[in-house]
Amino acid sequence: MKRNVALSDHYKAFFENEMDGIFIADKEGKIIEVNRSGCKLLGFSKKEIIGKSGSKLARTHVNNKEASQEFQRKGFWFGEVEVERADGSVIDTELWARRDKASGNTYIILRNITERKRTQRELQKLTLKFEEQARTLQAILSSTTNHIYVVNRKGEYEYVNKAVSDAIGKPINEIIGMTGKNLGFPNEFNETIGGLRQKIFETGKSYRAETWFPTQEGERFFEFVLNPIKDKKGTIVSVVKTATDITDRKLLEKKKDEFLGIASHELKTPLTSIKGYTQILERKFKKAEDEESLHHIIRVESQLNRLTTLVSDLLDVSRIDTGKMVLRREEFPIVELIDDIVHDFEYMSYSHEFILQIIDNAYVGADKYRIGQVLVNLIANAIKYSPQADKIIITVDTDKENVIVGVKDFGIGIDQRAQKKIFERFYQMNFENGEKFSGLGLGLFISSEIIERHGGEMWVESKKGKGSTFYFSLPIIYKRKEMNRIN
Amino acid sequence: MKKILVVDDDRDILEVIQIILEDQGYDVHITPDGNIVERKIKEFSPDLILLDIWLAGIDGQDIAARLKKQNETKEIPIVMISAVNKSDQIAQNAGVEDFLSKPFDMDDLISIVAKYIH
């Protein structure tokens, strides 16, 4: 076949190795030259291509009329074209065509962009999905009554939801880019919440705070939770704040506190006079050496003390719940307190002998009344749950940092399962024989809370039927040399 | 004989305290009316005042704070006696010497009184 176009060796090498398909057509539109990529692209051999009309060879899915009109007019066309290959499959291509004025030949470059198109379509699908997710998220964020803010390092709001806009009575776009100060939020709010925001950028931790905040409906009390937003590398880029209106809960808590205050007063007042009269009678019977009456009145007093403890326990639980249990710390040697309390028990209890084993002693910085309450609770429990036994051993020892006190009984013991739950509030042991022990199930809960508030721990070691040892630890403030001689 | 004024709106508690403290050899005057505390102090000039916090119609904390401000009464030790939660804080705010929580043991009452009357 005669060639109209002669190619130098260089051009030929370049022509054949080009990735894109290159076609040269004559005036009539018949292909007179094609490179390897061109053949591969269409799926025909060179023989099959040469001499054929380009439009007949590969059906294009482009608006041919317009494209060819444009080409006729300008002698140039560029665009995307779907091309049907020899095997019937369709590929996406980019077509570039230019007519050479001198020869009247047309140079065509055809590039396979199927892969690029596929990626583009996938990207489009993904974008749509993202948009949909963003819309859903937006709907969620708008529908919650919680206030949601995203704030940057400078304290400027990058995002707020509808609840925020409703609460402060400003459209969202007037809030974005502003700071709490700009928006005229109260100073106290800016300091508390702004302070926590700065802390997050330093520590990366989450924080919680409660504060009043002025809204369109007046001052409301909010619980704020602040969390860092990190980028892919883990750098904190902003902070998300969510605020929940807890005004109603707060008011209810206040009412409960007031009620408990009154209830406490009203319950304790009659207890006071009953206790007083009882103790006066006790003294009288003692003087008169009326042993029988004395025995009765001591029982009354013992029951009265139980009642007093129950009332106090209920109030303590409420104090623990509202975080209002205030510790009045003082420094004292732990053994001193234990001595006092064991002494009181020796006076009251007829059934058990108390053995004090002091291995070491130390000063603790603790609320003497509260730690005394824990000891009374543990020793009273030891007596209560070891009705058949005759002794209780109290041990005091230290490790590097803590004083460790143990109260050991030889009673019914606690099985493994119950040991896990025994420090929960309202927990009461169930016994196989249906035996019940009295109480509200609050003592150990309160005791463990008291110890934890002091920075110590409480735990139990026990075997069913063999008895239990309850331990608690308290941080040591200091030790003195002569202490070891207390023993 | 050392004199103690007891102010509490519960008459039974007043009686109990009176019996216990008289038995210890004190001269005890009682009143359930917080409004006449100052008059009672003038008549009786007590060495110690035991004062309830929640009195009918008047706040014991206010009475205590007032007594601690006036020259004639500020030297008299006051022990607040109350079944109110946080009575220790209230006592501290009122500037009084001590407090005793209700219900109390007879021995605790006796020893706290002895602490302020020598």
XYZ file of C-alpha atoms in Angstrom:
605
model
C 0.000 0.000 0.000
C 1.316 3.389 -0.942
C 1.907 5.797 1.806
C 1.167 9.449 1.392
C 3.037 10.391 4.451
C 6.670 9.588 4.902
C 7.929 9.584 8.440
C 11.501 9.942 9.516
C 12.731 7.183 11.817
C 12.563 9.514 14.839
C 9.045 10.559 14.179
C 8.078 7.018 13.502
C 9.429 5.808 16.813
C 7.667 8.622 18.573
C 4.474 7.968 16.628
C 4.399 4.272 17.341
C 5.216 4.545 21.013
C 2.734 7.294 21.812
C 0.236 6.190 24.473
C -2.639 7.936 22.743
C -4.143 6.630 19.576
C -3.063 8.686 16.565
C -4.914 8.538 13.271
C -4.355 10.410 10.037
C -7.269 10.644 7.632
C -7.269 11.953 4.084
C -9.673 14.466 2.558
C -12.350 11.830 2.121
C -12.055 10.796 5.701
C -10.316 7.481 5.008
C -7.671 6.484 7.501
C -4.252 6.481 5.947
C -2.101 6.046 9.044
C -2.575 4.724 12.551
C -0.197 3.922 15.415
C -0.137 0.867 17.702
C -2.083 2.581 20.443
C -4.756 3.557 17.957
C -5.187 -0.106 16.923
C -5.275 -1.259 20.515
C -7.764 1.418 21.423
C -10.282 0.365 18.791
C -9.493 -3.346 18.895
C -8.782 -3.624 15.143
C -5.581 -4.547 13.415
C -3.767 -1.968 11.376
C -4.863 -3.744 8.211
C -8.477 -3.496 9.209
C -8.157 0.192 9.856
C -6.205 1.576 6.972
C -8.403 2.681 4.125
C -11.583 2.650 6.105
C -13.655 5.662 6.930
C -13.116 6.704 10.532
C -16.816 7.178 11.212
C -17.660 3.711 9.902
C -14.829 2.048 11.744
C -15.808 3.086 15.216
C -19.257 4.295 16.020
C -19.060 7.295 18.214
C -21.760 8.226 20.626
C -21.334 11.916 20.250
C -23.742 14.309 18.615
C -22.008 13.768 15.297
C -23.831 16.341 13.313
C -22.947 19.273 15.464
C -19.415 18.096 16.005
C -18.753 17.560 12.300
C -20.356 20.890 11.445
C -18.075 22.583 13.895
C -15.117 20.688 12.515
C -16.041 21.649 8.951
C -16.279 25.270 9.942
C -13.217 25.599 12.130
C -11.051 22.729 10.977
C -10.657 21.775 14.610
C -12.616 19.853 17.193
C -11.954 18.755 20.701
C -14.275 16.894 23.029
C -15.226 13.773 24.880
C -16.543 10.890 22.812
C -17.814 7.467 23.652
C -16.368 4.979 21.181
C -17.574 1.486 20.394
C -14.676 -0.902 19.952
C -14.410 -3.896 17.638
C -15.719 -6.244 20.296
C -18.737 -4.050 20.968
C -17.519 -2.634 24.266
C -17.733 1.119 24.749
C -14.877 3.247 26.034
C -14.695 6.887 27.038
C -12.241 8.898 25.022
C -11.040 12.391 24.502
C -10.851 13.248 20.831
C -8.677 15.923 19.308
C -8.911 16.547 15.590
C -7.203 19.122 13.351
C -7.293 19.510 9.604
C -4.029 20.323 7.919
C -4.817 23.093 5.459
C -1.992 22.308 3.069
C -2.597 18.579 2.650
C -6.250 18.489 3.601
C -5.464 15.557 5.918
C -6.971 15.337 9.356
C -4.857 14.474 12.376
C -6.744 12.763 15.136
C -5.578 11.959 18.639
C -7.766 9.626 20.656
C -7.088 9.178 24.368
C -8.687 6.501 26.494
C -10.181 8.244 29.534
C -12.425 5.381 30.680
C -10.514 5.000 33.933
C -10.578 8.727 34.626
C -14.289 8.851 33.897
C -14.942 5.930 36.199
C -13.062 7.646 39.017
C -14.979 10.812 38.296
C -18.294 8.995 38.458
C -17.304 7.306 41.706
C -16.235 10.603 43.144
C -19.538 12.075 42.128
C -21.402 9.227 43.794
C -19.302 9.680 46.910
C -19.905 13.409 46.917
C -23.631 12.784 46.678
C -23.417 10.352 49.566
C -21.439 12.843 51.617
C -23.934 15.541 50.830
C -26.724 13.272 51.918
C -24.916 12.396 55.137
C -24.210 16.048 55.768
C -27.887 16.817 55.252
C -28.868 14.050 57.692
C -26.323 15.273 60.200
C -27.555 18.813 59.768
C -31.118 17.638 60.391
C -30.023 15.804 63.533
C -28.040 18.774 64.802
C -30.969 21.085 64.121
C -33.536 18.880 65.778
C -31.773 18.406 69.119
C -32.590 20.781 71.941
C -28.997 20.473 73.147
C -26.793 23.391 72.278
C -23.878 22.395 70.065
C -20.953 24.699 69.377
C -17.670 24.148 67.590
C -15.112 26.705 68.652
C -11.546 27.289 67.480
C -8.386 28.093 69.404
C -9.176 31.805 69.380
C -12.592 31.192 70.873
C -14.445 31.953 67.655
C -17.508 29.891 66.848
C -16.987 27.804 63.735
C -20.338 26.103 63.998
C -23.455 26.387 66.118
C -26.709 24.488 65.758
C -30.252 25.790 65.638
C -30.738 25.359 69.385
C -27.938 27.868 70.054
C -29.373 30.308 67.551
C -32.846 29.961 69.106
C -31.519 30.358 72.635
C -29.590 33.563 72.013
C -32.040 34.919 69.447
C -29.568 35.452 66.622
C -29.333 33.760 63.210
C -26.565 31.200 62.901
C -24.558 33.236 60.380
C -24.344 36.118 62.853
C -22.852 33.801 65.455
C -20.235 32.092 63.284
C -16.876 33.820 63.579
C -17.851 35.592 66.804
C -16.545 34.914 70.320
C -18.564 34.644 73.517
C -17.281 38.090 74.445
C -18.368 39.580 71.105
C -21.811 38.133 71.601
C -22.096 39.633 75.071
C -22.207 36.329 76.984
C -21.746 36.807 80.748
C -18.160 37.147 81.968
C -18.480 34.235 84.342
C -19.571 32.001 81.475
C -16.727 33.174 79.237
C -14.190 32.579 81.983
C -15.421 29.129 83.008
C -16.145 27.685 79.611
C -13.413 29.638 77.806
C -10.925 28.474 80.430
C -11.857 24.852 79.827
C -11.559 25.356 76.067
C -7.983 26.565 76.485
C -7.269 23.655 78.790
C -8.442 21.207 76.116
C -5.932 22.614 73.632
C -3.247 21.965 76.269
C -4.322 18.577 77.570
C -6.588 17.057 74.910
C -8.918 15.825 77.633
C -12.696 16.140 77.991
C -14.220 18.484 80.521
C -17.580 19.056 82.189
C -18.970 22.170 83.793
C -22.266 23.531 85.029
C -23.179 27.168 84.660
C -26.016 29.617 84.214
C -26.559 30.955 80.736
C -28.979 33.672 79.581
C -31.438 32.516 76.920
C -34.507 34.021 75.256
C -36.505 32.262 77.970
C -34.458 33.776 80.761
C -31.521 32.438 82.767
C -31.197 28.676 82.460
C -28.778 26.271 84.065
C -26.701 24.209 81.643
C -24.383 21.270 81.839
C -21.532 21.741 79.373
C -19.464 18.884 78.000
C -16.362 19.878 76.066
C -14.419 17.538 73.799
C -11.468 18.050 71.462
C -11.847 17.650 67.703
C -8.652 16.256 66.238
C -7.386 16.095 62.663
C -5.998 12.949 61.022
C -2.622 13.445 62.687
C -4.175 13.833 66.122
C -3.627 17.579 66.401
C -6.448 19.382 68.174
C -8.065 21.730 65.685
C -11.166 22.783 67.545
C -13.416 22.045 70.481
C -16.994 20.813 70.408
C -19.200 21.961 73.252
C -22.587 20.500 73.956
C -24.859 22.082 76.511
C -27.891 20.439 78.087
C -30.496 22.463 79.914
C -30.637 20.943 83.405
C -32.538 23.771 85.071
C -35.497 21.564 85.951
C -33.262 18.876 87.408
C -31.394 21.508 89.404
C -34.610 22.947 90.809
C -35.801 19.471 91.700
C -32.486 18.770 93.417
C -32.835 21.990 95.348
C -36.351 21.041 96.409
C -35.129 17.597 97.433
C -32.336 19.185 99.454
C -34.770 21.490 101.183
C -37.120 18.630 101.900
C -34.317 16.483 103.274
C -33.179 19.382 105.401
C -36.627 19.682 106.921
C -37.093 15.914 107.165
C -33.742 15.613 108.897
C -34.659 18.293 111.401
C -38.136 16.893 112.033
C -36.850 13.323 112.504
C -33.929 14.257 114.683
C -35.831 16.576 117.006
C -38.032 13.867 118.604
C -35.029 11.506 118.593
C -33.179 14.070 120.679
C -35.750 14.261 123.442
C -36.381 10.480 123.433
C -32.659 9.878 123.740
C -32.380 12.463 126.504
C -35.247 11.023 128.556
C -33.910 7.500 127.990
C -30.489 8.443 129.286
C -32.033 10.213 132.266
C -34.013 7.048 133.079
C -30.933 4.886 132.603
C -29.117 6.946 135.180
C -32.038 6.736 137.591
C -32.249 2.944 137.313
C -28.513 2.706 137.790
C -28.724 4.737 140.983
C -31.693 2.702 142.219
C -29.869 -0.513 141.259
C -33.010 -1.606 139.404
C -31.250 -4.128 137.158
C -34.326 -5.251 135.246
C -35.470 -1.744 134.308
C -31.869 -0.838 133.499
C -31.646 -3.754 131.096
C -34.856 -2.663 129.373
C -33.830 0.924 129.036
C -30.422 -0.044 127.621
C -32.273 -2.036 124.945
C -34.406 1.032 124.201
C -31.278 3.094 123.831
C -29.650 0.539 121.598
C -32.689 0.519 119.280
C -32.749 4.291 119.384
C -29.140 4.409 118.221
C -30.094 2.116 115.376
C -32.903 4.449 114.391
C -30.559 7.430 114.567
C -28.064 5.655 112.317
C -30.788 4.861 109.769
C -31.885 8.491 109.657
C -28.273 9.659 109.308
C -27.568 7.075 106.583
C -30.488 8.291 104.485
C -29.273 11.854 104.788
C -25.689 10.831 104.000
C -26.747 9.085 100.801
C -28.521 12.201 99.693
C -25.426 14.235 100.521
C -23.226 11.852 98.546
C -25.623 12.092 95.594
C -25.586 15.857 95.556
C -21.849 16.027 96.220
C -22.508 17.851 99.471
C -20.611 15.627 101.853
C -17.987 18.047 103.108
C -14.892 16.570 104.748
C -13.429 18.358 107.742
C -9.896 17.057 107.726
C -7.600 17.047 110.696
C -4.360 15.224 111.428
C -4.496 12.402 113.919
C -2.893 8.988 114.492
C -5.298 6.383 113.146
C -4.814 4.020 116.082
C -6.082 6.678 118.483
C -9.458 6.773 116.727
C -9.650 2.986 116.431
C -8.903 2.671 120.154
C -11.767 5.000 121.059
C -14.262 3.221 118.865
C -13.273 -0.285 119.917
C -13.542 0.875 123.498
C -17.148 1.998 122.895
C -17.962 -1.371 121.336
C -16.417 -3.242 124.248
C -18.744 -1.343 126.515
C -21.847 -2.123 124.436
C -21.311 -5.587 123.057
C -21.637 -8.615 125.280
C -21.133 -11.218 122.591
C -17.711 -10.552 121.047
C -14.181 -9.987 122.183
C -12.238 -7.325 120.259
C -8.610 -8.048 119.465
C -6.497 -5.131 118.293
C -3.385 -6.045 116.287
C -1.297 -2.954 115.646
C 1.630 -3.671 113.370
C 2.207 -0.040 112.448
C 0.617 3.350 113.015
C 0.645 6.671 111.181
C -0.954 10.100 111.047
C -3.738 10.535 108.526
C -5.311 13.777 107.366
C -8.935 12.802 107.513
C -12.388 13.681 108.769
C -12.326 12.010 112.160
C -16.100 11.830 112.427
C -16.485 10.243 108.987
C -13.669 7.721 109.424
C -15.171 6.891 112.819
C -18.460 6.295 111.024
C -16.706 3.836 108.660
C -15.129 1.948 111.576
C -18.429 1.760 113.448
C -20.108 0.457 110.294
C -17.461 -2.239 109.712
C -17.346 -3.383 113.325
C -21.156 -3.359 113.674
C -21.359 -5.451 110.471
C -18.744 -7.850 111.795
C -20.829 -8.370 114.929
C -24.083 -8.623 112.991
C -22.859 -11.205 110.481
C -20.992 -13.419 112.937
C -23.666 -14.249 115.502
C -22.048 -17.611 116.340
C -18.500 -16.280 116.701
C -16.953 -14.749 119.777
C -14.189 -12.524 118.486
C -13.397 -9.782 116.001
C -9.852 -8.883 115.016
C -8.935 -5.342 114.042
C -5.569 -4.902 112.340
C -3.621 -1.739 111.558
C -0.639 -1.798 109.226
C 1.054 0.468 106.689
C 2.582 0.150 103.259
C 4.705 2.873 101.663
C 1.883 5.330 101.209
C -1.138 4.102 103.122
C -2.453 3.026 106.446
C -4.390 -0.209 106.034
C -7.089 -1.098 108.522
C -8.730 -4.520 108.549
C -11.815 -5.729 110.401
C -11.961 -9.510 110.489
C -14.903 -11.604 111.582
C -15.479 -15.360 111.724
C -19.062 -15.310 110.561
C -21.165 -16.359 107.609
C -18.849 -14.945 104.940
C -19.704 -13.597 101.501
C -19.641 -15.557 98.252
C -17.646 -14.344 95.231
C -20.659 -12.978 93.379
C -21.925 -10.940 96.315
C -18.424 -9.584 97.003
C -18.594 -7.633 93.754
C -21.881 -5.988 94.648
C -21.510 -5.481 98.329
C -20.402 -1.832 98.058
C -23.357 -0.867 95.873
C -26.158 1.125 97.408
C -29.243 -0.719 98.645
C -27.404 -4.029 98.226
C -28.556 -6.640 100.665
C -27.281 -10.165 100.950
C -29.589 -13.022 100.107
C -29.125 -16.152 102.111
C -29.894 -19.621 100.898
C -31.803 -20.488 104.033
C -33.970 -17.397 103.518
C -32.516 -15.763 106.583
C -32.703 -12.000 106.475
C -30.564 -9.414 108.144
C -32.058 -6.009 108.836
C -30.834 -2.738 107.356
C -31.267 -0.450 104.393
C -28.223 -1.676 102.485
C -26.540 1.706 102.743
C -23.769 1.273 105.304
C -21.016 -0.136 103.078
C -21.991 2.136 100.217
C -21.584 5.183 102.446
C -18.384 3.806 103.996
C -16.734 3.141 100.656
C -17.771 6.584 99.401
C -16.245 8.191 102.492
C -12.982 6.276 102.037
C -12.817 7.098 98.326
C -13.428 10.763 99.055
C -10.353 10.583 101.296
C -8.273 9.146 98.454
C -8.308 5.644 99.912
C -9.803 2.327 98.888
C -12.088 -0.239 100.455
C -12.159 -3.938 99.679
C -13.165 -7.277 101.110
C -11.618 -10.720 101.409
C -14.032 -13.446 102.328
C -14.856 -17.106 102.125
C -18.370 -18.374 102.523
C -18.848 -19.897 105.934
C -15.395 -18.860 107.132
C -15.860 -15.147 107.727
C -14.882 -11.872 106.108
C -12.200 -9.231 106.409
C -13.041 -5.714 105.297
C -10.078 -3.469 104.589
C -9.690 0.204 103.934
C -6.641 2.281 103.158
C -5.995 5.946 103.879
C -3.064 8.031 102.639
C -0.416 8.611 105.305
C 0.386 12.225 106.132
C 3.441 11.395 108.246
C 4.806 8.984 110.819
C 6.604 9.583 114.043
C 9.342 7.447 115.497
C 7.677 6.922 118.835
C 4.580 5.647 117.057
C 5.895 2.147 116.817
C 5.849 2.034 120.581
C 2.087 2.551 120.785
C 1.889 -1.166 120.414
C -23.375 28.436 140.891
C -22.671 28.775 137.136
C -25.652 29.798 135.049
C -26.777 28.441 131.712
C -29.520 29.817 129.442
C -31.096 27.268 127.099
C -33.140 28.432 124.106
C -35.051 25.799 122.133
C -38.592 25.761 120.784
C -39.060 22.082 121.687
C -40.248 21.941 125.296
C -39.236 18.315 125.802
C -35.683 19.032 124.713
C -35.614 22.004 127.070
C -36.702 19.777 129.917
C -34.166 17.063 129.099
C -31.315 19.562 128.969
C -32.491 21.184 132.177
C -32.630 17.884 134.063
C -29.220 16.762 132.829
C -27.445 20.042 133.528
C -29.126 20.749 136.862
C -27.992 17.334 137.943
C -24.450 18.509 137.151
C -24.945 21.373 139.543
C -25.662 24.230 137.107
C -28.326 26.877 137.456
C -30.360 26.360 134.287
C -32.889 28.792 132.800
C -34.909 27.754 129.797
C -37.025 29.555 127.222
C -38.779 28.400 124.057
C -39.066 31.991 122.820
C -36.181 33.282 120.726
C -37.573 36.800 120.799
C -36.890 37.348 124.478
C -33.306 36.041 124.594
C -31.823 39.492 125.185
C -34.254 40.229 128.038
C -33.435 36.851 129.611
C -29.722 37.583 129.385
C -30.251 40.909 131.216
C -32.318 39.299 133.981
C -30.226 36.196 134.370
C -26.701 37.078 133.130
C -25.787 33.513 132.089
C -22.221 32.159 131.852
C -23.163 30.103 128.785
C -25.964 30.072 126.236
C -27.198 26.920 124.490
C -29.057 28.057 121.389
C -31.137 26.112 118.879
C -30.822 27.148 115.220
C -34.365 26.705 113.911
C -36.593 28.433 116.393
C -40.282 29.069 115.911
C -40.574 32.387 114.085
C -36.956 33.444 114.454
C -33.556 32.283 113.247
C -31.123 31.225 115.969
C -28.241 32.150 113.672
C -29.437 35.776 113.603
C -29.785 35.896 117.375
C -26.279 34.487 117.803
C -24.774 36.920 115.316
C -26.509 39.832 117.086
C -25.324 38.708 120.522
C -21.761 38.399 119.245
C -21.878 42.016 117.988
C -23.157 43.672 121.151
C -20.610 44.661 123.772
C -22.740 43.510 126.721
C -23.236 40.011 125.328
C -20.297 39.222 123.036
C -18.189 37.675 125.816
C -20.814 35.081 126.728
C -19.923 31.745 125.095
C -22.637 30.332 122.853
C -23.029 26.680 121.816
C -25.485 26.118 119.004
C -27.535 22.969 119.308
C -29.310 21.808 116.223
C -30.748 18.998 114.156
C -30.125 21.065 111.013
C -27.649 19.723 108.485
C -24.416 21.694 108.331
C -24.974 23.141 111.781
C -21.183 23.421 112.066
C -21.074 25.827 109.138
C -23.964 27.817 110.517
C -22.237 28.030 113.884
C -19.055 29.227 112.206
C -20.928 31.866 110.208
C -22.633 33.159 113.319
C -19.270 33.445 115.071
C -20.191 31.319 118.061
C -17.844 29.178 120.128
C -19.129 25.686 119.353
C -21.976 23.492 118.211
C -23.585 20.226 119.220
C -25.564 18.109 116.750
C -28.904 16.613 117.693
C -29.500 13.927 118.729
C -26.676 14.113 121.248
C -25.478 11.879 124.040
C -25.885 13.095 127.581
C -22.127 12.789 128.075
C -21.438 14.940 125.013
C -23.734 17.647 126.366
C -22.064 17.561 129.753
C -18.571 17.719 128.328
C -19.256 20.539 125.878
C -20.785 22.616 128.672
C -17.811 21.886 130.922
C -15.497 23.033 128.150
C -16.889 26.582 128.328
C -17.693 26.896 132.011
C -14.774 26.473 134.319
